[in-house]
């Protein structure tokens, strides 16, 4: 018996009070759209937001038509089929960053994960557990070193590799949206692209945004609140997309070294960073790594990001920089990572 679950993306992170208004607060102009396999909400605090929101929306669709693995005529679709493509500056920049992060994370994040995602049925929704022989035969295909990318955007895939930018593309898109809103003179905005939250400026009254982190075990609730001014908060977890077969749960974040859904001792990872693309890739990577390796990774990259780790044994760990703006709904005190 197989069951399939996808958490509605707008539930993946709750934004608290970001769109609510008091008498003293400006009212945001918001649009909601479906793109990149998720629900996106863009909220802009400006009287003249329409042009900015129209430009942002069309940029989302443009980037989706470059990065989508489901559209055969996207740049990634063509690259995967023809094994060679001339990439636009956006796809080139994103792929370069993905390759760089693969090296930094020791392969926990690897954008050539596509053959495994396919084998587990995550693309055609024909979910099933592949045989060990199938997994063994696909593991050698998963390695970003099979990608050759020249400075002028010529990209070639060797060893039958295939690229999936699903673990990083929304972070990049969020950053581009913030840039576009800025170019339109917007000073305060909050955007939510599935589990990717990114803010521009603070709230109009100068106070920080309050971002809710979803309880991975009870997705109707939040487990914590986090206050941030400008930046990205991106959450990954095995609870967001998974199927069940014969009483086991198989989620969508695959360990590139084993070929199986990451056997993580973490329920979710939230990354807080000025760099939204990095935050997206690292939320996926640190989930694959598990608690100990995730902590070591943060210890070696303290200036790049902060994080919230929720463990399978019920602990919440946070990095020291975010302690002041972090509250657990339970009233308990989180463990601070040293
Ligand atoms: P996220 O929700 O950001 O954690 O990304 C999950 C998505 O990233 C999956 O749906 C796949 O498209 C892709 N993915 C899964 N496992 C990995 C991995 N280990 N490295 C890079 N991308 C991955
Ligand atoms: Mg990610």
CSV table of N, CA and C and ligand atoms in Angstrom, one decimal, residues 108-110 113 117 164 166-167 236 252-254 256 280 284 288, ligand 1:
chain,number,residue,atom,x,y,z
A,108,UNK,N,27.1,16.2,0.4
A,108,UNK,CA,25.8,16.1,1.0
A,108,UNK,C,24.8,16.8,0.1
A,109,UNK,N,25.1,17.9,-0.5
A,109,UNK,CA,24.3,18.6,-1.5
A,109,UNK,C,24.9,18.3,-2.8
A,110,UNK,N,24.1,17.6,-3.7
A,110,UNK,CA,24.6,17.4,-5.1
A,110,UNK,C,23.5,17.5,-6.1
A,113,UNK,N,21.5,14.8,-8.4
A,113,UNK,CA,20.7,13.8,-7.7
A,113,UNK,C,19.6,13.2,-8.6
A,117,UNK,N,16.3,10.6,-7.8
A,117,UNK,CA,14.9,11.2,-7.6
A,117,UNK,C,14.0,10.5,-8.5
A,164,UNK,N,19.3,18.3,-11.2
A,164,UNK,CA,18.0,18.7,-10.6
A,164,UNK,C,18.4,19.9,-9.6
A,166,UNK,N,16.2,21.5,-7.8
A,166,UNK,CA,15.1,21.7,-6.9
A,166,UNK,C,15.5,22.0,-5.5
A,167,UNK,N,16.7,21.7,-5.1
A,167,UNK,CA,17.2,22.0,-3.7
A,167,UNK,C,17.8,23.4,-3.6
A,236,UNK,N,14.2,22.9,5.5
A,236,UNK,CA,14.1,21.6,4.8
A,236,UNK,C,13.7,20.6,5.8
A,252,UNK,N,11.8,13.0,0.4
A,252,UNK,CA,12.4,13.5,-0.9
A,252,UNK,C,13.8,14.0,-0.8
A,253,UNK,N,14.4,14.0,0.3
A,253,UNK,CA,15.8,14.5,0.4
A,253,UNK,C,16.7,13.2,0.5
A,254,UNK,N,17.4,13.0,-0.7
A,254,UNK,CA,18.2,11.8,-0.9
A,254,UNK,C,19.7,12.0,-0.5
A,256,UNK,N,23.2,11.5,-1.3
A,256,UNK,CA,23.8,11.1,-2.6
A,256,UNK,C,24.9,10.0,-2.4
A,280,UNK,N,19.1,28.0,0.9
A,280,UNK,CA,18.3,26.9,0.4
A,280,UNK,C,19.2,25.7,0.2
A,284,UNK,N,19.1,21.8,2.8
A,284,UNK,CA,19.0,20.5,2.2
A,284,UNK,C,20.2,19.7,2.7
A,288,UNK,N,20.8,16.3,5.3
A,288,UNK,CA,21.4,15.1,4.9
A,288,UNK,C,22.5,14.7,5.9
B,1,LIG,P1,14.7,21.2,-0.2
B,1,LIG,O1,13.2,21.1,-0.1
B,1,LIG,O2,15.2,22.6,-0.5
B,1,LIG,O3,15.4,20.5,0.9
B,1,LIG,O4,15.1,20.4,-1.6
B,1,LIG,C1,14.6,19.1,-1.8
B,1,LIG,C2,14.7,18.9,-3.3
B,1,LIG,O5,16.1,19.0,-3.7
B,1,LIG,C3,14.2,17.6,-3.8
B,1,LIG,O6,12.9,17.6,-4.2
B,1,LIG,C4,15.2,17.3,-5.0
B,1,LIG,O7,14.7,18.0,-6.1
B,1,LIG,C5,16.5,18.0,-4.6
B,1,LIG,N1,17.4,17.1,-3.7
B,1,LIG,C6,17.0,16.0,-3.0
B,1,LIG,N2,18.1,15.5,-2.4
B,1,LIG,C7,19.2,16.4,-2.7
B,1,LIG,C8,20.5,16.4,-2.4
B,1,LIG,N3,21.1,15.5,-1.5
B,1,LIG,N4,21.3,17.4,-2.9
B,1,LIG,C9,20.7,18.3,-3.7
B,1,LIG,N5,19.5,18.3,-4.1
B,1,LIG,C10,18.7,17.4,-3.6
